[in-house]
C-alpha cells in the first residue's frame, strides 16, 4: 500500500487527509497537538466570547471513521529525504512514499524576540488564554490602583499590527470596555480605556481595497479605538511601547500590549529545504513547483502557510485558510492521480474573497468584484465561519453562544486562568502576612 504521511493537522493537513478517505493508500497524520485549531476564531477566545474547546476538535476524533488513516501525536524535527523518512523529536522514524508538510507559521517579532514577553501574539490556544488573562487582569488591577498615571497605564491597551487580527482584537476589546464590563466595576469606568491600534504601513487592513480600510477605521473610531498609521514600533517594555514616526518618536505608557504584526513560516521549512535543496523565501516558507511539490522531489508536497507558491500572478499566495484547504486537497488528489497514471494539472487557487470582522454587525468584505461593509458583510462572515468550523457540535455551540452574546452583550468565558501577577497559584494555601501592630 502507498504510504502517505501528512505533517500538520491544521487547515492544509486535515483537508489533505479528508480528501484521501476513499483512496487506496495508508495515511499517517502527525501533529504535535492532538487537536485541529480553527485559528480565525482565536480572537474570540482571547476576548472571552468563546471557550477554547469550542474552536478546537481532536484530530483523532475528526478522522476516527476514516479506516485508512492513523493519527500520531508527535513533533517532526527532521527529514531523511534519501531514506524517505520523517524523523520525530523522540527519534522515531516514519517512512513515506508521499509526504505532505503543512506545519503553518509562528509569530515573528522582526528580530526582537525579547518583545514576546511583553506583547504576546495570537497563534495558539495558550496565546489566546494568556491574552484573555492580560486583558481582564488589566481591568482588575486598574480597579485597585490608586496612583492615577499607573491606573491610566493599566487602562491603556496597545495592539501592534493593523491587519485583520489587530482589527478584530481592537474591535472586540472596545466592546468589552464599552458594553460587557460597563457596569462591573466601582472605582473605574471601563469606558475610559484607551485602545490604540498601531500600524506600520499607511493604513489599516492594507490587503483590502482603500475604501474598506477607511470604512473599518471609521467603525473602530466610533467604538473609541484610536488608529495610528505609519508608526513603527521600536521598543516594547513592561511600561509600554515606543512608536517612531517620520519626524518624531512617541512613548505610550501601557501595561497591556498585544502583538498582531507578523508571522513567519515554521522552522520546519528550513529543515525540509536543507535536506532537499529547496529554496526558502524571505519569510521562511518553502518555494514550491506548480504542483505544490519541491523541485527534484515530486514525492514531497508543501502546502498552506509553509508554502511559497508564486505560479499564479507572480506574487506568493496569501497566508489564509482557503489557500491551505485548497492546496491540501489538491496535493491529496495529485497523489491519487499519479497512482492511477492520470495527468495532473497545476494547482490553481480559487479566491473566494476576503473578510474581516470589526465587531457587532460590522465587517468588511471583498468578494469578486464587490466590496462592501456593514451588517451584510457581518452576516456573511458569521455564515462562513460557522460553515468552515470543524465539527457539527462545535458549530451548534458557537452559534448558540453568538446568539446569546448578541442579545445580552455578554462574554461568558471571561476567566482569568494561569499564573497571575501578584496572586498565588489557585490551589496554594495563603501565606500568613506579618505586620507590626499599633
Ligand atoms: C489569529 C489568526 C486569525 C486568522 N484569521 C483568518 C481568517 O479570518 N481567515 C483566513 O482565511 N485565515 C485566517 N488566518 C490564517 C489561517 O489560520 C492560516 O492561513 C491557516 O491556518 C494555514 O493553514 P496551515 O495548514 O498551513 O497551518 P495551520 O493551520 O497553522 O496548521 C499547522 C499545524 O501543524 C502543526 N505543526 C507545526 N509544526 C509541527 C511539527 N514540527 N510537527 C508536527 N506538527 C506540527 C501545528 O500543531 C498545526 O496543527 C488566521 C490566523 C491566525 C493566527
Coordinates of C-alpha atoms and ligand atoms in Angstrom, one line a residue:
X1 CA 0.0 0.0 0.0
X2 CA 1.3 3.5 -0.9
X3 CA 2.2 5.3 2.4
X4 CA 1.2 9.0 2.7
X5 CA 2.5 10.9 5.7
X6 CA 0.9 14.2 6.5
X7 CA 2.6 16.5 8.9
X8 CA 0.3 19.1 10.5
X9 CA -3.4 18.7 11.3
X10 CA -4.3 22.3 10.5
X11 CA -6.3 23.5 7.5
X12 CA -3.9 22.1 4.9
X13 CA -3.0 18.8 6.5
X14 CA -6.5 18.0 7.7
X15 CA -8.1 18.6 4.3
X16 CA -5.4 16.5 2.7
X17 CA -6.3 13.7 5.0
X18 CA -10.0 14.0 4.4
X19 CA -9.5 14.0 0.6
X20 CA -7.7 10.7 0.9
X21 CA -10.5 8.9 2.9
X22 CA -11.5 6.7 0.0
X23 CA -8.1 6.4 -1.6
X24 CA -6.2 3.1 -1.7
X25 CA -3.4 4.5 0.4
X26 CA -2.3 4.2 4.0
X27 CA -2.4 7.7 5.7
X28 CA -0.5 8.8 8.8
X29 CA -1.3 12.2 10.2
X30 CA 1.4 13.6 12.6
X31 CA 0.8 16.7 14.7
X32 CA 2.4 18.0 17.8
X33 CA -1.0 19.0 19.2
X34 CA -3.9 16.5 19.5
X35 CA -6.4 18.9 18.0
X36 CA -7.2 20.9 14.9
X37 CA -7.5 24.6 15.8
X38 CA -9.8 27.0 14.0
X39 CA -7.4 30.0 14.1
X40 CA -9.8 32.6 12.6
X41 CA -11.8 32.4 15.9
X42 CA -8.9 32.6 18.3
X43 CA -9.5 36.3 18.9
X44 CA -12.9 35.3 20.3
X45 CA -11.3 33.1 22.9
X46 CA -8.8 35.9 23.6
X47 CA -11.7 38.2 24.3
X48 CA -13.8 35.8 26.3
X49 CA -16.6 35.3 23.8
X50 CA -15.9 31.6 23.2
X51 CA -14.1 28.9 25.2
X52 CA -11.1 27.0 23.8
X53 CA -13.0 23.7 23.3
X54 CA -15.5 25.4 21.0
X55 CA -12.9 26.3 18.3
X56 CA -10.7 23.1 18.5
X57 CA -11.5 19.5 17.8
X58 CA -9.4 16.4 18.5
X59 CA -7.8 15.3 15.2
X60 CA -8.3 11.6 16.2
X61 CA -12.0 12.3 16.6
X62 CA -12.4 14.1 13.2
X63 CA -10.7 11.2 11.4
X64 CA -12.0 8.3 13.6
X65 CA -14.3 6.9 10.9
X66 CA -11.5 7.0 8.2
X67 CA -10.3 3.4 8.3
X68 CA -7.1 4.0 6.1
X69 CA -5.9 6.7 8.5
X70 CA -3.9 6.7 11.7
X71 CA -3.1 9.7 13.9
X72 CA 0.2 10.2 15.7
X73 CA 0.9 12.8 18.4
X74 CA 4.5 13.8 17.8
X75 CA 6.7 16.6 16.5
X76 CA 8.6 16.4 13.2
X77 CA 12.1 17.6 13.8
X78 CA 14.0 16.1 10.9
X79 CA 13.8 14.6 7.5
X80 CA 15.8 11.9 5.8
X81 CA 14.8 12.6 2.2
X82 CA 17.0 9.8 0.7
X83 CA 15.5 7.1 3.0
X84 CA 12.1 8.8 2.7
X85 CA 11.6 9.0 6.4
X86 CA 10.2 11.7 8.7
X87 CA 12.2 12.0 12.0
X88 CA 10.2 12.8 15.1
X89 CA 11.5 14.6 18.2
X90 CA 11.8 11.3 20.2
X91 CA 13.9 9.8 17.4
X92 CA 11.2 7.6 15.8
X93 CA 11.3 7.4 12.1
X94 CA 8.1 7.2 10.0
X95 CA 8.5 6.0 6.4
X96 CA 6.6 7.5 3.5
X97 CA 6.1 7.2 -0.3
X98 CA 4.5 10.6 -0.5
X99 CA 4.9 13.3 2.1
X100 CA 2.7 16.4 2.7
X101 CA 4.1 19.0 5.0
X102 CA 1.6 21.6 6.3
X103 CA 3.2 23.0 9.5
X104 CA 2.0 26.6 9.2
X105 CA 3.6 29.6 10.8
X106 CA 4.9 31.0 14.1
X107 CA 4.8 34.6 15.5
X108 CA 7.6 36.8 14.1
X109 CA 9.0 39.8 16.1
X110 CA 11.3 41.1 13.4
X111 CA 14.4 40.1 15.3
X112 CA 13.1 41.4 18.6
X113 CA 12.2 38.1 20.3
X114 CA 12.5 39.8 23.7
X115 CA 9.3 41.7 22.9
X116 CA 7.3 38.4 23.1
X117 CA 7.3 38.5 26.9
X118 CA 5.5 41.9 27.0
X119 CA 3.5 41.6 23.8
X120 CA 2.1 38.1 23.3
X121 CA 1.0 37.1 19.8
X122 CA -2.1 35.1 18.9
X123 CA -1.3 31.7 17.3
X124 CA -2.3 29.1 19.8
X125 CA -5.0 28.3 22.5
X126 CA -2.4 29.1 25.1
X127 CA -1.7 32.5 23.5
X128 CA -5.5 33.2 23.4
X129 CA -6.0 32.4 27.1
X130 CA -2.8 34.4 28.0
X131 CA -4.2 37.4 26.2
X132 CA -7.6 36.9 27.8
X133 CA -5.9 36.9 31.2
X134 CA -3.9 40.1 30.5
X135 CA -7.0 42.0 29.2
X136 CA -9.2 41.0 32.2
X137 CA -6.4 41.4 34.7
X138 CA -5.7 44.9 33.5
X139 CA -9.2 46.0 34.4
X140 CA -8.9 44.2 37.8
X141 CA -5.5 46.0 38.5
X142 CA -6.9 49.4 37.5
X143 CA -9.9 48.9 39.9
X144 CA -7.4 48.5 42.8
X145 CA -4.8 51.1 41.7
X146 CA -4.8 54.5 43.4
X147 CA -1.9 56.1 41.6
X148 CA -3.6 57.9 38.6
X149 CA -0.8 57.5 36.0
X150 CA -0.4 53.8 36.8
X151 CA -4.2 53.3 36.7
X152 CA -4.2 55.1 33.3
X153 CA -1.4 52.7 32.1
X154 CA -3.5 49.7 33.2
X155 CA -6.4 51.0 31.2
X156 CA -4.3 51.6 28.1
X157 CA -4.2 48.8 25.5
X158 CA -1.9 48.9 22.5
X159 CA -2.3 46.5 19.6
X160 CA 0.6 46.3 17.3
X161 CA -0.4 45.4 13.7
X162 CA -3.4 46.7 11.8
X163 CA -4.2 43.6 9.8
X164 CA -7.4 41.5 10.3
X165 CA -6.2 40.1 13.6
X166 CA -5.3 43.6 15.1
X167 CA -8.6 45.0 13.8
X168 CA -10.7 42.1 15.2
X169 CA -8.9 42.3 18.6
X170 CA -9.2 46.0 19.0
X171 CA -12.9 46.0 17.9
X172 CA -13.7 43.2 20.5
X173 CA -11.7 45.0 23.2
X174 CA -13.7 48.2 22.6
X175 CA -16.9 46.2 23.0
X176 CA -15.6 44.6 26.3
X177 CA -14.8 48.1 27.6
X178 CA -17.9 49.8 26.4
X179 CA -20.5 47.1 26.8
X180 CA -19.5 43.9 28.6
X181 CA -17.7 45.4 31.6
X182 CA -19.6 48.7 31.7
X183 CA -21.4 48.0 35.0
X184 CA -19.0 45.6 36.6
X185 CA -16.5 47.9 38.4
X186 CA -16.9 50.6 41.2
X187 CA -13.6 52.6 41.2
X188 CA -13.1 52.7 37.4
X189 CA -15.3 53.2 34.4
X190 CA -14.1 50.6 31.8
X191 CA -15.3 53.0 29.1
X192 CA -12.3 55.2 30.0
X193 CA -10.0 52.5 28.5
X194 CA -7.7 53.8 25.7
X195 CA -7.4 51.3 22.9
X196 CA -4.7 52.1 20.4
X197 CA -4.1 50.2 17.2
X198 CA -0.7 50.9 15.7
X199 CA 0.1 50.0 12.0
X200 CA 3.4 50.5 10.3
X201 CA 2.0 50.9 6.8
X202 CA 0.0 53.9 5.7
X203 CA -3.4 52.4 6.6
X204 CA -5.0 49.5 8.5
X205 CA -6.3 46.4 6.5
X206 CA -3.6 47.1 3.9
X207 CA -4.6 43.9 1.9
X208 CA -8.1 45.2 1.4
X209 CA -9.2 48.0 -1.0
X210 CA -8.7 51.5 0.3
X211 CA -12.5 52.2 0.7
X212 CA -12.8 49.2 3.0
X213 CA -9.8 50.3 5.1
X214 CA -11.4 53.7 5.5
X215 CA -14.8 52.1 6.5
X216 CA -13.1 49.8 9.1
X217 CA -11.2 52.8 10.5
X218 CA -14.5 54.8 10.8
X219 CA -16.2 52.0 12.7
X220 CA -13.2 51.5 15.0
X221 CA -13.1 55.2 15.8
X222 CA -16.8 55.2 16.5
X223 CA -16.1 52.4 19.0
X224 CA -13.4 54.6 20.6
X225 CA -10.4 52.8 19.1
X226 CA -7.6 55.2 18.1
X227 CA -5.9 54.0 14.9
X228 CA -2.3 55.1 14.4
X229 CA -0.9 54.6 10.8
X230 CA 2.7 54.9 9.5
X231 CA 4.1 54.3 13.0
X232 CA 6.9 51.8 13.5
X233 CA 7.1 50.2 16.9
X234 CA 10.8 50.4 18.0
X235 CA 10.6 49.3 21.6
X236 CA 8.2 47.3 23.8
X237 CA 8.9 47.1 27.6
X238 CA 6.9 46.4 30.8
X239 CA 5.8 50.1 30.8
X240 CA 4.7 50.5 27.2
X241 CA 5.5 51.0 23.6
X242 CA 7.7 53.4 21.7
X243 CA 6.4 54.3 18.3
X244 CA 8.6 56.1 15.7
X245 CA 7.0 58.3 13.1
X246 CA 8.7 60.1 10.2
X247 CA 9.5 63.2 12.2
X248 CA 9.2 62.2 15.9
X249 CA 9.0 59.4 18.4
X250 CA 6.2 58.8 20.9
X251 CA 6.2 56.7 24.1
X252 CA 2.8 55.3 25.0
X253 CA 2.5 54.2 28.7
X254 CA 0.6 50.9 28.6
X255 CA 0.5 47.8 30.7
X256 CA -1.1 45.6 28.0
X257 CA 0.5 45.3 24.6
X258 CA -0.7 42.7 22.1
X259 CA 1.2 41.6 19.0
X260 CA -0.6 41.1 15.7
X261 CA 2.1 42.4 13.4
X262 CA 3.8 39.4 11.8
X263 CA 4.3 35.7 11.4
X264 CA 6.9 33.7 9.7
X265 CA 6.9 30.1 8.4
X266 CA 7.6 27.3 10.8
X267 CA 11.2 26.3 11.2
X268 CA 10.3 23.0 9.6
X269 CA 10.5 24.8 6.3
X270 CA 14.3 25.2 6.6
X271 CA 14.7 21.7 7.9
X272 CA 13.0 20.3 4.8
X273 CA 14.8 22.8 2.5
X274 CA 18.2 21.8 3.9
X275 CA 17.5 18.2 3.2
X276 CA 16.1 18.6 -0.3
X277 CA 17.9 21.6 -1.7
X278 CA 14.7 23.5 -1.9
X279 CA 14.7 27.3 -2.0
X280 CA 13.4 29.2 1.1
X281 CA 11.6 32.5 0.7
X282 CA 12.3 35.6 2.9
X283 CA 9.6 34.6 5.4
X284 CA 11.0 31.1 5.8
X285 CA 8.4 29.4 3.6
X286 CA 9.5 26.8 1.0
X287 CA 9.3 27.7 -2.7
X288 CA 7.2 25.1 -4.4
X289 CA 6.6 24.0 -8.0
X290 CA 3.2 24.5 -9.8
X291 CA 2.0 21.2 -8.4
X292 CA 3.0 22.2 -4.8
X293 CA 5.9 19.8 -4.7
X294 CA 9.5 20.5 -4.1
X295 CA 11.8 20.8 -7.1
X296 CA 13.6 17.4 -7.6
X297 CA 11.4 15.8 -5.0
X298 CA 7.9 15.2 -6.6
X299 CA 7.0 13.0 -3.7
X300 CA 7.2 15.9 -1.1
X301 CA 4.4 18.5 -1.1
X302 CA 4.4 21.6 0.9
X303 CA 1.0 23.2 1.4
X304 CA -0.6 26.1 3.2
X305 CA 1.3 28.9 5.1
X306 CA 4.5 26.9 4.9
X307 CA 4.5 27.0 1.0
X308 CA 5.6 29.9 -1.2
X309 CA 3.5 29.4 -4.4
X310 CA 4.3 32.1 -7.0
X311 CA 2.9 30.5 -10.1
X312 CA -0.3 32.5 -10.1
X313 CA 0.1 36.2 -10.5
X314 CA 3.9 36.2 -9.7
X315 CA 3.4 37.0 -6.0
X316 CA 3.2 34.4 -3.3
X317 CA -0.4 33.4 -2.4
X318 CA -1.6 34.9 0.9
X319 CA -1.4 33.0 4.2
X320 CA -5.1 32.3 4.5
X321 CA -7.2 29.3 5.4
X322 CA -8.6 28.9 1.8
X323 CA -5.2 28.6 0.2
X324 CA -4.2 25.9 2.8
X325 CA -7.5 24.0 2.3
X326 CA -7.3 24.0 -1.5
X327 CA -3.6 23.1 -1.6
X328 CA -4.1 20.3 0.9
X329 CA -7.0 18.8 -1.1
X330 CA -5.0 19.3 -4.3
X331 CA -1.9 17.5 -3.0
X332 CA -4.0 14.6 -1.9
X333 CA -5.8 14.3 -5.3
X334 CA -2.5 14.6 -7.1
X335 CA -1.1 11.6 -5.2
X336 CA -4.2 9.6 -6.2
X337 CA -4.0 10.7 -9.8
X338 CA -0.3 9.8 -10.0
X339 CA -1.1 6.3 -8.7
X340 CA -3.7 5.9 -11.4
X341 CA -1.2 7.3 -14.0
X342 CA -3.7 10.1 -14.8
X343 CA -2.5 13.6 -15.9
X344 CA -2.2 16.3 -13.2
X345 CA -3.0 20.0 -13.8
X346 CA -1.0 22.7 -12.0
X347 CA -2.6 24.0 -8.7
X348 CA -4.9 26.9 -9.3
X349 CA -6.2 29.0 -6.3
X350 CA -9.8 29.9 -6.4
X351 CA -10.0 33.2 -4.4
X352 CA -13.4 33.1 -2.8
X353 CA -12.9 36.5 -1.2
X354 CA -11.6 38.3 1.8
X355 CA -13.4 39.1 5.1
X356 CA -12.5 40.9 8.3
X357 CA -14.8 41.5 11.2
X358 CA -14.7 44.7 13.3
X359 CA -17.5 44.0 15.8
X360 CA -21.2 43.7 16.3
X361 CA -22.9 44.0 12.9
X362 CA -19.7 45.4 11.4
X363 CA -17.3 43.7 9.0
X364 CA -15.7 44.4 5.6
X365 CA -15.9 42.0 2.6
X366 CA -14.3 41.8 -0.8
X367 CA -15.9 39.1 -2.8
X368 CA -15.0 39.0 -6.5
X369 CA -15.6 42.5 -7.9
X370 CA -17.7 43.5 -5.0
X371 CA -16.5 45.5 -2.0
X372 CA -19.0 46.1 0.9
X373 CA -19.1 46.6 4.6
X374 CA -21.6 46.8 7.5
X375 CA -24.3 44.3 8.6
X376 CA -24.4 42.3 5.3
X377 CA -20.6 41.7 5.4
X378 CA -21.0 40.7 9.1
X379 CA -23.7 38.1 8.3
X380 CA -21.6 36.6 5.6
X381 CA -18.6 36.5 8.0
X382 CA -20.8 34.7 10.5
X383 CA -22.1 32.2 8.0
X384 CA -18.6 31.4 6.5
X385 CA -17.1 30.8 10.0
X386 CA -19.9 28.5 11.1
X387 CA -19.7 26.7 7.7
X388 CA -15.9 26.1 8.0
X389 CA -15.8 25.4 11.7
X390 CA -14.9 21.7 12.1
X391 CA -17.4 19.5 13.9
X392 CA -21.2 19.7 14.0
X393 CA -21.3 20.0 17.8
X394 CA -18.9 23.0 17.7
X395 CA -21.0 24.7 15.1
X396 CA -24.1 24.4 17.1
X397 CA -22.5 25.5 20.4
X398 CA -20.8 28.5 18.7
X399 CA -24.0 29.5 17.0
X400 CA -25.8 29.5 20.3
X401 CA -23.1 31.3 22.1
X402 CA -23.1 34.0 19.5
X403 CA -26.9 34.4 19.6
X404 CA -26.7 34.7 23.4
X405 CA -23.8 37.2 23.3
X406 CA -25.5 39.2 20.6
X407 CA -28.6 39.7 22.7
X408 CA -27.0 40.0 26.1
X409 CA -23.7 41.8 25.2
X410 CA -22.2 39.2 27.5
X411 CA -18.9 37.3 27.1
X412 CA -19.4 34.3 29.3
X413 CA -15.8 32.9 29.1
X414 CA -14.3 35.9 31.0
X415 CA -12.0 33.8 33.1
X416 CA -8.6 34.7 34.4
X417 CA -6.6 31.5 34.3
X418 CA -2.9 30.5 34.6
X419 CA -0.2 32.2 36.7
X420 CA -1.4 35.7 37.5
X421 CA 0.9 38.5 38.7
X422 CA 0.7 39.2 42.5
X423 CA -1.5 36.2 43.1
X424 CA -0.6 32.7 44.4
X425 CA -1.4 29.6 42.5
X426 CA -5.2 28.9 42.8
X427 CA -4.6 25.8 45.0
X428 CA -1.9 27.3 47.3
X429 CA -2.6 28.0 51.0
X430 CA -2.5 31.7 51.9
X431 CA 0.9 32.8 53.2
X432 CA 0.4 34.4 56.7
X433 CA 1.3 38.2 56.5
X434 CA 3.4 39.6 59.3
X435 CA 2.7 43.1 60.2
X436 CA 3.6 45.5 63.1
X437 CA 0.6 46.0 65.4
X438 CA 0.0 49.6 66.6
Ligands
LIG1 C1 -5.3 34.8 14.9 C2 -5.5 34.3 13.4 C3 -6.6 34.7 12.7 C4 -6.7 34.2 11.4 N1 -7.8 34.6 10.7 C5 -8.0 34.1 9.5 C6 -9.2 34.4 8.8 O1 -10.1 35.1 9.3 N2 -9.4 33.9 7.5 C7 -8.4 33.2 6.9 O2 -8.6 32.7 5.8 N3 -7.3 32.9 7.6 C8 -7.1 33.3 8.8 N4 -5.9 33.0 9.5 C9 -4.8 32.3 8.8 C10 -5.1 30.8 8.7 O3 -5.5 30.3 10.0 C11 -3.9 30.1 8.2 O4 -3.7 30.6 6.9 C12 -4.1 28.6 8.1 O5 -4.3 28.1 9.4 C13 -2.9 27.9 7.5 O6 -3.2 26.5 7.5 P1 -1.9 25.5 7.6 O7 -2.5 24.2 7.4 O8 -0.9 25.9 6.6 O9 -1.3 25.7 9.0 P2 -2.0 25.6 10.4 O10 -3.5 25.7 10.3 O11 -1.3 26.6 11.3 O12 -1.6 24.2 10.9 C14 -0.3 23.8 11.2 C15 -0.4 22.5 12.0 O13 0.9 21.9 12.0 C16 1.2 21.5 13.3 N5 2.7 21.5 13.4 C17 3.5 22.6 13.4 N6 4.8 22.2 13.4 C18 4.8 20.9 13.6 C19 5.8 19.9 13.7 N7 7.1 20.2 13.7 N8 5.4 18.6 13.9 C20 4.1 18.2 13.9 N9 3.1 19.1 13.8 C21 3.4 20.4 13.6 C22 0.5 22.5 14.2 O14 0.3 22.0 15.5 C23 -0.8 22.8 13.5 O15 -1.8 21.9 13.9 C24 -5.7 33.4 10.8 C25 -4.6 33.1 11.5 C26 -4.5 33.5 12.9 C27 -3.2 33.1 13.6

